[in-house]
Amino acid sequence: MSSKPHNSDHPTRFPRLLGTPRRRVLTGGLAVVVAAGVVLVATDPFGSSTPSSAGVSDNAYPTSTTTVKEQDLSSQTSVSATLGYAGTYTVSLPSGTAAATVTGDEQTVATDQTKVANDKTALVAAKVSATPTNHSTLLAAEQTVSADEAAVKAAKLQLASDEQLGCPASSSSTVTTAIGGSSPSSGSSSPSASTSSSSSSSSSPSSTGSSSSGNTGTGSKAHLTALVMPAVATASAPSASTGTIDNTTNTSTTVMGTVNPGGADTTYFFQYGTSANYGQSTASSDAGSGSVDVAASATLSGLTPGATYHYRLVAKNSDGTDYGQDGTFTTNAAPLATTGSATPISATAESLGGTVTSNGADTTYYFEWGTSSSFGHTTPITDAGAGASAASETATITGLTPGVTYDFALVAQSALGTSTGQTVQFQAAASSCVAERQVITEDETALTEAKDELQIDRLGAGSTVATAQQTLTSDEATLAAAKSALASDQSNAANPNTTFTSVPIAGKVISRGQSVYALDGQPVPLLYGTTTLYRALYLGVSNGPDVLELEQNLGALGFEQSGASAHFSAATESAVEAWQRVLGVPATGIVALGDVVVEPGPIDVNTVTATSGSQASAGTAVLTATSTTREVTISLSADQQSEVKVGDPVVVTLPDSSTTPGVVSSVGTVATVPSSSNQGGGSSTPTITVEVTLSDPKATGDLVQAPVQVAITNGSVKDALVVPVDALLALSSGGYAIEEVGSGVSHHLVSVSLGLFDDADGLVQVTGSGVAAGQKVVVPNT
C-alpha cells in the first residue's frame, strides 16, 4: 500500500461520536473538530488504493463500514420504576355502641311501654268511676271545643290562601296565632333569647382637661387633673404647665407643655408612667433664661398598646423646681368588635348588626355566618374608619333557608390586631306556610285536648281523672325519649362478638363475600365499595350511599333481585336475612358496625397483627393488605414530563430480565421533592408520578414489590433513513455529516440533518440531498 503525506488541504480524521445519546448530541458541547469542507473528493486522500469493507486503514482508530438503512424508527425514554400493587389497606375493628348498651335501651323501652299501658287502663277506670259535674262547667267545655274547631278551620283557610300566593315570609297578615299562644307571636321571627348578648369592653378615659387643637385624631385622648406635688413657686423659680399630647400611636406619643424660665437658666423634662408615681423621665432639654413662656415637648416611645399613662412637665433652675399638673393619655389599641343582633328582612334575608371601636387606627370589619359555629360564609370587608368611640355597623345577608337557625359574629381588623365578637344565633323567618302548618298542628292538638276535657266533664271527672291523665302524659314523654335513645344507639351498634376465632394467613387473596376473619365463630365477610360503614343498617334507617353500597354487594352475591337503591326497604331486609343464613350468623336483618369489611376490591393479605383467641376491641388492628391489581409506578424527573403522555406504549424489564408490555395510564401534574433529599440524602430533583397499566399482569410473577426498568416509546417515524449514532461527524462550521465510501477510492463527507433518535438501539434518523438507502458509510470499530 502506498501512502501520501497529508498537508493543510487534506482533511484530518478526528474521533467520532461514539455511542452519544440524543441529549448529548444536541447540546452542542462536543469536543471534536472536523475538516471545514462539507464534501471532499480526493484521489486516495487516506492513502488507500482501494476501498476496504473491513474499514479505513489510515484512521487514528480502527474503523469499519455499514450502510444507510430504510426502516421504522422509534424514540424511547428509559427510566427506573417500581412494580407493586395499586392500593394498600389497613383493616381495623370500628368503634360503635356496645351490645350491652343497646340491650339496656331495649329493656328501658319495654318497661316504659308497660307503664304507658297501665296508665291508659287507670285513666279509663278513672273516667268510668267519675261523678257528673255541674252544667256551667260542661257548657264551658263545649264552648272551648267549638272555638278550637273554628280556629283550626280558619288556620287551614289561611294556609290555602298563602299557598296560592307562593308562601310569603310569615307576618301578622299571614300567620294565624295558635290557640293558647303556643305558636310564635305575630311579626316576630327571631327568638329574643338568642338575638342579643352583651360583651364588656374598656373605653378610653374621656377628656376632663384641656385638649390640643393640634391633635391628629388618632383616637387617643388626654386629660389633666389637679396639680400633683406642686413646688412652692418663687418669683425667680421656673414655671411649668403640662399641656396636651399629639401624634399618638399604639407605642408612642408627643407630650407638650410650656415653661417660663423666670429669668434664670432653666431645663425641663417630662415624667411619665402607667400610674401617678410615673417612674420614667425624658432627657432634659434647655428652656433658656428668659421671662416668657417657652413651648416644651418630648416624644415618648416604647409604650404599651391600649395602656393609660400619666405624665407631667417638670422645670428646674438654680432657684427651684416646678411640677406641672398631672395629665393622662391612652395609646392606640387593637379594635374591639361587639356582635349585636339580627333583624329579619324577609324569609331569606337578615340584617346583622354590631359595634366596632376602632381605637384610633384605620379599621375594617365583616360578619362571619353559617348554620354552625364554624360559620362558612363572610360578608364583604367594609371600612369602619379610625374613630375612638364605638360605631354601629350592619351588613345584609341573603339566601337563607326559612326557619333555619344560624350563627354569626362580627370581626374587626386593623394593623394593631383582630377582634372577633361573641357568637350570636338567630332563626331565619319561617315562610308563612311553614308557620301556618305549625299553627294548624298546635290548634288540632288543642282541639283534641278540649274534646278530652269535654268528655271528662260529661263524665263528671274529678281530680282522679286529671291525675291519671297527667301520669299518662308524663310516661308517654318518657317512653318517647327512651325510644329516641334506643334508635340512636341502634344506629351506632357494633358487632357484639369479642374474640378472634379465625384470622387469615399472609398471602391469602380474599374476594367479595369471603370471610376476612371470624369473631366468636361468626365470619366477617369482605364487601366491595369506597364508603366504609359508619352506622348500623336496618329497616327504617335513613337513605344513604352506605345503603346503596350494601344493596350493590347483595345483588352481586345473588341476594338482591329488585335493583340497588339508597333506600333500605323490606326487600333489603329480606335479602340481608337470606345472606346471613348462608353465612351461618343470626338472621337479624341488621348489618352492624364491624359485621363486614369494606374495601374497593379484592385484597391480598400482607401482614396479620391479630391472633386467633385474642380479644377484639374497638380500634384493634387486624391486618394489612394490598389490592390485587398490578401496577408500575415511575418517579419521573419533572423536566421530562413533556416527553411522556397517557397512551404511550412501554416495555417493562423485570428483575429476571424478562420483559412485558404496558401503557402509560396517568401522568402526574404536581411535582414533589423526594423525602430523602429533605433529610440530607438523595437527589433534590423534583419528580412527578407516572403510572403504567400492564397488558399481562400475570407475567410479573409473585413479587409484592420490585424495582424494574421501563422503556417508554414517545415518538416514531416510518421508513426513515437511519445510521448508527457513532457514524455522525460534527463539523467545525456547525452541523453534522456522515463519511460515505464511494466508488473507487473516493470518500465523501455528506452533510445531514438529524431527526428522531433511538437511544435503545443507538440509531438516528438522517436526511439530506446526498443521503440514500444503501450508501456505505464509515463507523468506528467497537
C-alpha positions in Angstrom: 0.0 0.0 0.0 1.3 3.4 -0.9 0.8 6.5 1.3 0.7 10.2 0.5 1.8 12.7 3.1 -1.0 14.9 4.4 -0.9 18.7 4.0 -3.1 21.5 5.1 -5.5 20.9 2.2 -6.3 17.4 3.2 -8.9 16.5 5.8 -7.8 15.4 9.2 -9.5 12.4 10.8 -10.8 13.1 14.4 -12.6 10.8 16.8 -16.3 10.2 16.1 -19.4 10.4 18.3 -19.1 7.1 20.0 -22.5 5.9 21.3 -23.6 9.5 22.0 -27.2 9.5 23.2 -29.7 12.1 21.8 -29.5 14.7 24.5 -25.7 14.8 24.4 -25.6 15.1 20.6 -28.0 18.0 20.7 -26.2 20.0 23.4 -23.6 21.4 21.0 -20.9 20.9 23.7 -18.9 18.4 21.6 -15.1 18.2 21.9 -14.5 17.2 18.3 -13.1 19.1 15.2 -13.5 18.1 11.6 -12.3 19.5 8.2 -14.0 22.6 7.1 -15.1 21.2 3.7 -18.6 19.6 3.6 -17.8 17.3 0.6 -14.3 16.1 -0.1 -13.4 14.2 -3.3 -9.7 13.3 -3.5 -7.6 10.7 -5.1 -6.5 8.3 -2.4 -6.9 11.0 0.3 -6.5 8.4 3.0 -3.6 6.6 1.4 -5.6 3.6 0.3 -5.7 2.5 -3.3 -8.9 0.6 -3.0 -11.9 0.9 -0.5 -11.9 -1.9 2.1 -15.1 -3.3 3.5 -13.1 -4.0 6.6 -12.5 -0.3 7.3 -10.4 2.7 6.5 -6.8 1.8 7.2 -5.3 5.3 7.9 -7.7 6.5 10.6 -6.3 7.1 14.0 -8.6 4.3 15.3 -9.9 1.1 13.8 -13.0 1.6 11.6 -15.4 -0.5 9.6 -18.3 0.3 7.3 -22.1 0.0 7.4 -24.9 1.0 5.2 -27.7 3.6 5.4 -30.9 1.7 6.1 -34.5 2.5 5.5 -36.7 1.2 8.4 -39.2 2.2 11.0 -37.7 4.1 13.9 -38.9 4.8 17.4 -37.7 7.0 20.3 -37.7 5.7 23.8 -37.1 7.1 27.3 -35.7 4.6 29.7 -36.4 5.2 33.4 -36.3 3.3 36.7 -39.7 2.3 38.3 -41.3 0.2 41.0 -43.6 -2.8 40.4 -46.2 -3.2 43.1 -50.0 -3.0 43.7 -52.4 -0.2 43.1 -53.6 0.2 46.7 -52.7 -0.6 50.3 -55.2 -1.1 53.2 -55.2 -1.5 56.9 -58.2 -3.4 58.4 -59.2 -2.5 61.9 -62.2 -3.0 64.1 -64.6 0.0 64.1 -65.9 1.9 67.2 -69.5 1.7 68.0 -72.2 1.3 70.7 -71.7 -1.8 72.8 -74.3 -4.5 72.5 -75.0 -4.3 76.3 -76.0 -0.6 75.9 -78.5 -1.5 73.1 -79.9 -4.3 75.3 -80.3 -1.9 78.2 -82.1 0.6 75.9 -84.5 -2.1 74.8 -85.3 -3.1 78.3 -85.9 0.6 79.2 -88.3 0.9 76.3 -90.2 -2.3 77.3 -90.5 -1.0 80.9 -91.8 2.4 79.7 -94.3 0.8 77.3 -95.7 -1.3 80.2 -96.1 1.9 82.3 -98.0 3.7 79.5 -100.3 0.7 79.0 -101.1 0.6 82.7 -101.6 4.4 82.7 -104.2 4.1 79.9 -106.0 1.4 81.9 -106.0 3.6 85.0 -107.3 6.5 83.0 -110.2 4.5 81.6 -111.1 3.3 85.1 -111.0 6.8 86.5 -113.3 8.1 83.8 -115.8 5.3 84.5 -115.9 6.0 88.2 -116.1 9.8 87.8 -119.2 11.7 89.1 -121.2 14.2 86.9 -120.2 17.9 87.1 -122.4 21.0 87.1 -124.0 22.4 84.0 -121.8 25.5 83.7 -118.5 23.5 83.6 -119.9 21.3 80.8 -121.1 24.3 78.9 -117.7 26.0 79.1 -116.0 22.8 77.8 -118.4 22.7 74.9 -117.7 26.3 74.0 -113.9 25.6 74.1 -114.3 22.7 71.7 -116.4 24.9 69.3 -113.9 27.7 69.5 -111.0 25.4 68.8 -112.8 23.9 65.8 -113.3 27.4 64.4 -109.6 28.2 64.9 -108.5 25.1 63.0 -110.8 25.9 60.2 -109.6 29.5 60.0 -105.9 28.4 60.0 -106.5 25.9 57.2 -108.2 28.6 55.1 -105.3 31.0 55.7 -102.8 28.3 54.7 -104.7 27.6 51.5 -104.7 31.4 50.7 -100.9 31.7 51.3 -100.1 28.6 49.3 -101.8 30.4 46.3 -99.5 33.4 47.0 -96.4 31.3 46.9 -95.9 31.1 50.7 -94.5 34.6 51.5 -92.5 35.3 54.6 -94.5 35.0 57.8 -96.0 38.2 59.2 -99.0 39.4 61.2 -101.1 39.4 58.0 -100.3 35.8 57.1 -99.8 33.8 60.3 -102.7 32.7 62.5 -101.8 32.6 66.2 -102.2 29.2 67.7 -104.7 28.6 70.4 -103.3 29.5 73.8 -100.4 31.5 72.2 -98.3 28.4 71.7 -97.1 29.4 68.3 -94.5 32.2 67.6 -96.2 35.6 68.1 -97.2 37.6 65.0 -94.5 39.7 63.4 -91.6 38.1 65.3 -89.4 35.6 63.7 -86.2 35.7 65.8 -86.2 34.2 69.3 -85.4 37.1 71.7 -83.3 34.9 73.9 -80.8 34.3 71.1 -80.6 37.6 69.1 -78.6 39.6 71.6 -75.8 39.2 74.0 -73.6 41.5 76.0 -69.9 42.0 75.9 -67.8 44.1 78.3 -65.1 46.4 77.0 -62.9 49.1 78.4 -63.2 52.5 76.9 -60.6 55.2 76.7 -60.9 57.8 79.5 -62.8 60.8 78.5 -61.1 64.2 78.4 -61.5 66.2 81.6 -58.9 68.8 80.9 -57.8 71.0 78.1 -57.1 69.3 74.7 -54.7 70.2 72.0 -56.2 71.7 68.8 -53.3 70.1 67.0 -54.2 66.6 68.0 -54.1 64.4 64.8 -57.3 62.5 65.7 -55.6 59.1 66.2 -58.1 58.1 68.8 -56.2 58.7 72.0 -57.4 61.2 74.5 -55.5 63.2 77.1 -56.8 64.9 80.2 -55.2 66.9 83.0 -56.0 66.6 86.7 -55.3 68.8 89.7 -51.6 69.6 90.4 -49.7 66.7 92.0 -46.8 67.6 94.3 -46.7 71.2 93.2 -43.5 73.0 94.0 -43.6 76.3 96.0 -43.0 78.9 93.4 -40.9 81.9 94.0 -40.5 85.0 91.9 -37.3 83.6 90.3 -38.2 79.9 90.2 -39.3 78.5 86.8 -42.9 77.8 86.0 -44.1 74.5 84.3 -47.5 74.0 82.8 -48.4 70.5 81.4 -50.0 70.5 78.0 -51.7 68.0 75.8 -50.5 65.2 73.5 -50.1 64.8 69.8 -49.3 62.1 67.1 -50.4 59.2 69.4 -49.9 55.7 68.0 -50.1 52.3 69.7 -46.5 52.6 71.1 -45.6 56.4 71.1 -46.9 59.9 71.5 -45.7 63.5 71.8 -46.3 65.3 75.1 -46.3 69.1 75.3 -46.4 72.0 77.7 -44.9 75.4 78.4 -42.1 76.6 80.6 -41.3 80.1 81.9 -37.6 80.2 82.9 -38.2 83.1 85.4 -35.1 84.8 84.2 -32.7 82.0 85.2 -31.0 79.2 83.2 -33.7 76.5 83.1 -34.0 73.0 81.9 -37.1 70.8 81.6 -38.2 67.2 81.2 -41.3 65.1 81.3 -42.1 62.4 83.8 -44.5 59.5 82.7 -45.7 56.1 83.6 -48.7 53.9 84.0 -49.5 55.3 87.4 -49.4 58.7 89.2 -46.0 57.7 90.5 -44.7 57.9 87.0 -41.3 56.0 87.1 -39.8 57.2 83.8 -38.4 60.5 82.6 -37.4 62.0 79.2 -34.0 63.6 78.7 -33.5 67.2 80.0 -33.9 70.0 77.4 -32.8 73.6 77.7 -35.6 76.2 78.1 -33.2 79.2 78.1 -33.2 82.0 80.7 -36.0 84.3 79.5 -39.0 85.5 81.3 -41.7 84.5 78.8 -43.4 81.1 78.2 -41.4 78.7 76.1 -43.0 75.7 74.3 -41.8 72.4 75.6 -42.3 68.9 74.1 -40.8 65.4 74.0 -41.6 62.2 72.2 -42.3 59.1 74.3 -41.7 55.7 72.6 -41.8 52.0 73.5 -45.2 52.4 75.1 -47.7 49.5 75.6 -50.6 49.5 73.1 -54.0 50.2 74.7 -52.5 51.4 78.1 -53.3 54.5 80.0 -50.3 56.7 81.0 -49.8 59.6 83.5 -47.4 62.4 82.6 -46.3 65.9 83.7 -43.8 68.6 82.8 -41.0 69.4 85.3 -38.9 72.7 85.0 -35.7 73.3 87.1 -33.2 76.1 87.6 -31.0 77.3 90.4 -33.9 78.9 92.2 -36.1 75.9 92.3 -38.2 73.2 90.6 -41.8 73.5 89.4 -44.1 70.5 88.6 -46.8 70.8 86.0 -50.2 69.3 86.6 -50.8 65.6 86.0 -52.2 64.5 82.6 -53.2 61.2 81.2 -53.5 59.6 77.7 -54.2 56.2 76.3 -52.2 54.6 73.5 -54.0 53.2 70.5 -55.0 49.5 70.7 -56.5 46.8 68.5 -60.1 47.4 67.5 -63.0 46.0 69.6 -65.8 44.1 67.9 -69.1 43.5 69.7 -71.7 41.3 68.0 -75.2 42.7 68.1 -78.5 41.2 67.0 -80.1 40.1 63.7 -83.1 41.8 62.2 -85.3 39.9 59.7 -85.8 41.4 56.3 -87.6 38.5 54.6 -87.8 34.7 54.9 -84.4 34.5 53.2 -82.6 37.7 54.2 -81.4 39.1 57.5 -79.6 42.3 58.7 -76.7 41.6 61.0 -75.6 44.3 63.5 -72.9 45.1 66.0 -70.5 47.8 67.1 -66.8 48.4 66.2 -64.5 50.5 68.3 -61.5 51.4 66.1 -59.3 52.7 68.9 -57.8 55.3 66.6 -56.5 53.0 63.9 -57.9 52.5 60.4 -60.2 49.5 60.8 -62.3 47.2 58.6 -65.0 44.8 59.6 -67.0 41.9 58.3 -69.5 39.3 59.7 -69.0 35.6 59.7 -72.1 33.5 59.5 -73.4 30.0 58.8 -75.5 27.1 60.2 -72.9 26.2 62.8 -70.2 27.8 64.9 -67.7 27.1 62.2 -69.7 29.6 60.0 -68.6 29.1 56.4 -69.7 32.4 55.0 -68.5 36.0 55.3 -69.9 39.4 54.3 -67.8 41.8 52.2 -65.0 43.6 54.1 -66.1 47.2 54.9 -64.3 50.3 56.2 -65.1 51.2 59.8 -62.9 54.3 60.0 -60.4 55.2 62.7 -62.7 56.7 65.4 -62.1 56.3 69.2 -65.7 55.5 70.1 -68.0 52.6 69.3 -69.8 52.8 66.0 -72.8 50.8 64.9 -72.2 48.6 61.8 -74.5 46.4 59.8 -74.5 44.0 56.8 -77.3 42.2 54.9 -77.1 38.5 54.2 -79.3 36.7 51.7 -80.0 33.1 50.5 -81.2 31.9 54.0 -83.4 28.9 54.5 -86.7 29.9 56.2 -86.9 28.7 59.8 -83.2 27.5 60.0 -81.1 28.7 62.9 -77.8 30.5 62.0 -74.7 31.6 64.0 -72.9 34.9 63.3 -70.1 37.0 64.8 -68.6 40.4 64.0 -64.9 40.6 63.2 -62.9 43.9 63.2 -59.3 44.2 61.9 -56.6 46.9 61.9 -52.8 47.0 61.7 -52.9 46.6 65.5 -54.8 43.3 65.6 -58.1 41.5 65.1 -61.1 41.2 67.4 -63.9 38.7 67.0 -67.2 39.4 68.8 -69.1 36.7 70.6 -71.1 34.2 68.5 -74.9 35.0 68.4 -77.7 32.9 67.0 -80.8 33.9 65.1 -83.5 32.0 63.4 -84.4 32.9 59.8 -88.1 33.9 59.4 -90.2 30.9 58.6 -92.3 31.1 55.4 -96.0 31.7 56.1 -96.9 28.1 55.0 -94.4 26.6 57.4 -95.6 28.8 60.3 -99.3 28.1 59.5 -98.8 24.4 59.2 -97.3 24.5 62.7 -100.3 26.6 63.9 -102.7 24.0 62.5 -100.8 21.2 64.2 -101.0 23.1 67.5 -104.6 24.0 67.1 -105.6 20.5 66.3 -103.7 19.3 69.4 -105.6 21.9 71.5 -108.8 20.7 69.9 -108.1 17.1 70.8 -107.3 18.2 74.4 -110.5 20.3 74.6 -112.6 17.3 73.4 -110.9 15.1 76.0 -111.7 17.7 78.7 -115.3 17.9 77.4 -115.6 14.1 77.6 -114.2 14.2 81.2 -116.6 16.9 82.1 -119.5 14.9 80.6 -118.5 12.0 82.8 -118.1 14.3 85.8 -114.4 13.6 86.0 -112.7 14.8 89.1 -109.2 15.0 90.4 -108.6 11.3 89.9 -109.1 11.6 86.1 -106.9 14.6 85.9 -104.1 12.9 87.9 -104.4 9.8 85.7 -104.2 12.0 82.5 -101.1 13.8 83.8 -99.4 10.5 84.7 -100.2 9.1 81.2 -98.8 12.2 79.5 -95.6 12.2 81.6 -95.0 8.5 81.0 -95.7 8.9 77.2 -93.0 11.6 77.1 -90.5 9.3 79.0 -91.3 6.4 76.6 -90.7 8.7 73.5 -87.3 9.7 75.0 -86.4 6.1 75.6 -87.3 5.1 72.0 -85.2 8.0 70.7 -82.2 6.8 72.8 -82.7 3.3 71.5 -82.8 4.4 67.9 -79.6 6.5 68.3 -77.7 3.6 69.9 -79.0 1.1 67.3 -77.7 3.4 64.6 -74.2 3.1 66.1 -74.4 -0.6 67.3 -71.2 -2.6 66.8 -70.7 -6.3 66.3 -71.2 -7.8 69.8 -68.6 -10.6 69.4 -65.4 -10.1 71.4 -62.9 -12.9 70.4 -61.0 -13.6 67.2 -61.6 -17.2 66.4 -60.1 -17.1 62.9 -57.7 -14.9 61.1 -56.2 -15.2 57.5 -52.6 -16.1 56.7 -50.3 -13.7 54.8 -50.5 -14.1 51.1 -54.2 -15.1 51.1 -56.3 -13.3 48.4 -59.9 -12.5 49.7 -62.7 -11.7 47.3 -66.3 -10.3 47.8 -68.4 -12.4 50.1 -65.4 -14.4 51.5 -64.6 -14.2 55.2 -61.7 -11.9 56.2 -61.7 -13.1 59.8 -64.2 -14.5 62.3 -65.4 -13.2 65.7 -66.9 -15.8 68.2 -67.1 -18.2 65.3 -69.1 -15.9 63.0 -67.4 -14.8 59.7 -66.9 -11.2 58.9 -67.1 -11.1 55.0 -65.5 -8.6 52.5 -67.7 -6.3 50.6 -66.6 -4.0 47.7 -67.0 -0.3 47.9 -65.5 3.1 48.9 -67.9 4.0 51.7 -66.8 2.4 55.0 -69.8 1.7 57.1 -70.3 4.5 59.7 -73.6 3.3 61.2 -75.7 0.2 61.5 -78.1 -0.5 58.6 -81.6 -1.8 59.2 -85.2 -1.3 58.2 -86.1 2.3 58.9 -82.6 3.8 58.6 -82.3 6.9 56.5 -81.3 6.8 52.9 -77.6 7.0 52.2 -74.6 5.9 50.0 -73.8 3.1 52.5 -77.2 1.5 51.9 -76.7 1.7 48.1 -73.3 0.0 48.5 -74.8 -2.8 50.7 -77.5 -3.4 48.1 -75.0 -3.5 45.3 -73.0 -6.1 47.1 -76.1 -8.1 47.9 -77.0 -8.1 44.2 -73.5 -9.2 43.2 -73.8 -12.1 45.7 -77.2 -13.1 44.3 -79.4 -11.9 47.3 -80.9 -8.7 45.9 -83.2 -9.0 42.9 -85.0 -5.7 42.8 -82.1 -3.5 41.9 -79.8 -1.4 44.1 -81.0 1.9 45.6 -80.1 4.2 48.6 -83.3 3.1 50.5 -83.3 0.2 53.0 -86.6 -1.4 52.2 -88.4 -4.6 53.4 -86.9 -6.3 50.3 -83.4 -5.2 51.5 -84.1 -6.6 55.0 -85.2 -10.0 53.5 -82.1 -10.1 51.3 -79.8 -9.4 54.3 -81.6 -12.1 56.3 -81.1 -14.6 53.5 -77.4 -13.7 53.2 -77.0 -14.0 57.0 -78.5 -17.5 56.9 -76.0 -18.5 54.2 -73.1 -17.1 56.3 -74.3 -19.0 59.3 -74.9 -16.0 61.5 -78.2 -14.9 63.2 -80.7 -13.7 60.6 -81.5 -10.3 62.2 -81.8 -8.3 59.0 -79.4 -5.8 60.6 -75.8 -5.1 59.4 -74.0 -3.7 62.5 -70.7 -1.9 62.5 -67.9 -4.5 62.3 -70.2 -7.1 60.7 -68.4 -6.6 57.3 -65.1 -5.2 55.9 -65.4 -2.8 53.1 -62.5 -2.3 50.6 -62.5 -1.1 46.9 -61.9 -4.7 45.6 -60.2 -8.0 46.3 -57.4 -7.8 48.9 -54.1 -9.7 49.1 -53.1 -10.1 52.8 -49.6 -8.9 53.6 -49.3 -9.0 57.4 -51.7 -10.1 60.2 -51.5 -8.5 63.6 -54.5 -10.1 65.3 -54.2 -13.7 66.6 -56.8 -16.4 67.0 -58.1 -16.3 70.6 -57.1 -12.7 71.2 -59.6 -10.1 72.4 -61.4 -7.9 69.9 -62.0 -4.3 70.9 -62.7 -1.0 69.2 -59.8 0.1 67.1 -57.9 -3.2 67.2 -55.7 -3.6 64.0 -56.4 -6.9 62.3 -54.2 -6.9 59.1 -52.7 -5.0 56.3 -53.3 -5.9 52.7 -52.9 -4.6 49.1 -55.2 -4.7 46.1 -54.7 -7.5 43.6 -54.2 -5.0 40.7 -50.6 -4.9 39.5 -49.2 -1.5 38.7 -45.8 0.1 37.8 -45.1 3.5 39.3 -42.4 5.8 37.9 -40.9 8.8 39.7 -40.1 10.8 36.6 -38.0 13.9 36.6 -40.3 16.8 36.2 -38.3 18.2 33.3 -39.2 15.0 31.3 -43.0 15.5 31.7 -43.4 16.7 28.2 -41.7 13.6 26.8 -44.4 11.3 28.2 -48.2 11.2 27.7 -51.1 8.9 28.5 -51.3 6.1 26.0 -47.6 5.8 25.3 -46.7 2.2 24.9 -44.0 0.9 27.3 -41.8 -2.2 27.8 -41.1 -3.2 31.4 -37.9 -5.1 32.1 -38.5 -7.3 35.2 -35.8 -8.3 37.8 -35.3 -11.6 35.9 -34.5 -9.6 32.7 -37.8 -10.8 31.1 -39.9 -8.1 29.5 -43.7 -7.4 29.4 -45.7 -4.7 27.6 -47.9 -2.0 29.1 -49.2 1.5 28.5 -48.9 4.8 30.4 -52.2 5.3 32.2 -51.6 8.5 34.1 -49.1 11.4 34.1 -48.9 13.5 37.3 -49.2 17.2 37.2 -47.8 18.0 40.7 -44.0 17.9 41.2 -42.6 17.0 44.6 -39.1 16.7 46.0 -38.3 13.1 47.3 -38.4 13.0 51.1 -34.9 11.6 51.3 -33.5 14.8 49.9 -35.1 16.8 52.7 -33.2 14.7 55.2 -29.8 15.4 53.7 -29.6 12.5 51.3 -30.7 11.6 47.8 -31.5 13.7 44.8 -33.3 17.0 45.3 -34.7 16.9 41.7 -38.5 17.4 41.6 -40.3 14.4 40.2 -43.9 13.6 39.0 -45.7 10.3 39.4 -46.4 8.3 36.2 -48.4 5.1 36.4 -48.3 2.2 34.0 -51.0 -0.4 33.4 -49.6 -3.8 32.5 -51.1 -5.6 29.5 -50.4 -9.0 31.1 -50.2 -8.6 34.9 -49.7 -12.3 35.5 -46.3 -12.0 33.6 -44.9 -10.0 36.5 -44.7 -13.1 38.8 -45.4 -13.2 42.6 -43.1 -10.4 43.8 -45.1 -8.0 46.1 -42.7 -5.1 45.2 -39.7 -4.9 43.0 -37.5 -2.4 41.1 -38.0 -2.5 37.3 -36.8 -0.6 34.2 -39.4 0.9 31.9 -38.7 1.9 28.3 -41.4 4.4 27.2 -41.9 4.8 23.5 -42.6 8.5 22.9 -42.1 9.0 19.2 -41.9 7.0 16.0 -41.4 7.5 12.2 -41.9 5.1 9.3 -39.5 4.4 6.5 -36.7 6.5 8.0 -33.2 6.6 6.7 -31.1 5.6 9.7 -27.4 5.2 10.6 -25.7 4.3 13.9 -25.3 7.4 16.1 -21.5 6.9 16.1 -21.4 7.3 12.3 -22.1 11.1 12.8 -19.2 13.6 12.5 -19.5 17.1 14.0 -18.5 19.8 11.5 -16.3 22.7 12.7 -18.7 25.1 10.9 -21.7 23.6 12.7 -24.0 20.7 11.9 -23.2 17.1 11.2 -22.0 14.8 8.4 -21.5 11.1 7.5 -18.5 9.8 5.8 -19.6 8.0 2.6 -17.3 5.4 0.9 -17.9 6.0 -2.8 -16.8 4.1 -5.9 -13.1 3.7 -6.5 -11.0 5.3 -3.8 -13.1 8.4 -3.1 -14.6 9.2 0.3 -17.1 12.0 0.8 -18.4 13.9 3.8 -22.1 14.2 3.2 -23.9 16.9 5.2 -27.0 15.6 7.1 -29.9 16.8 9.3 -30.8 14.8 12.3 -34.2 13.5 13.1 -35.5 11.0 15.7 -33.1 9.1 18.0 -33.5 5.6 19.2 -31.4 5.6 22.4 -32.1 1.9 23.0 -30.6 0.7 19.7 -28.1 3.6 19.1 -29.7 4.7 15.8 -30.5 8.2 14.4 -32.7 9.4 11.5 -30.7 11.3 8.9 -32.0 13.4 6.0 -30.2 15.4 3.2 -30.0 15.7 -0.5 -27.0 13.4 -0.6 -28.4 10.6 1.5 -29.9 7.5 0.2 -30.6 3.9 1.4 -27.8 1.5 0.7 -25.0 4.1 0.9 -21.8 2.7 2.6 -20.6 4.8 5.5 -17.7 4.7 7.9 -18.2 3.8 11.6 -15.6 3.2 14.4 -15.0 -0.4 15.5 -16.4 -1.0 18.9 
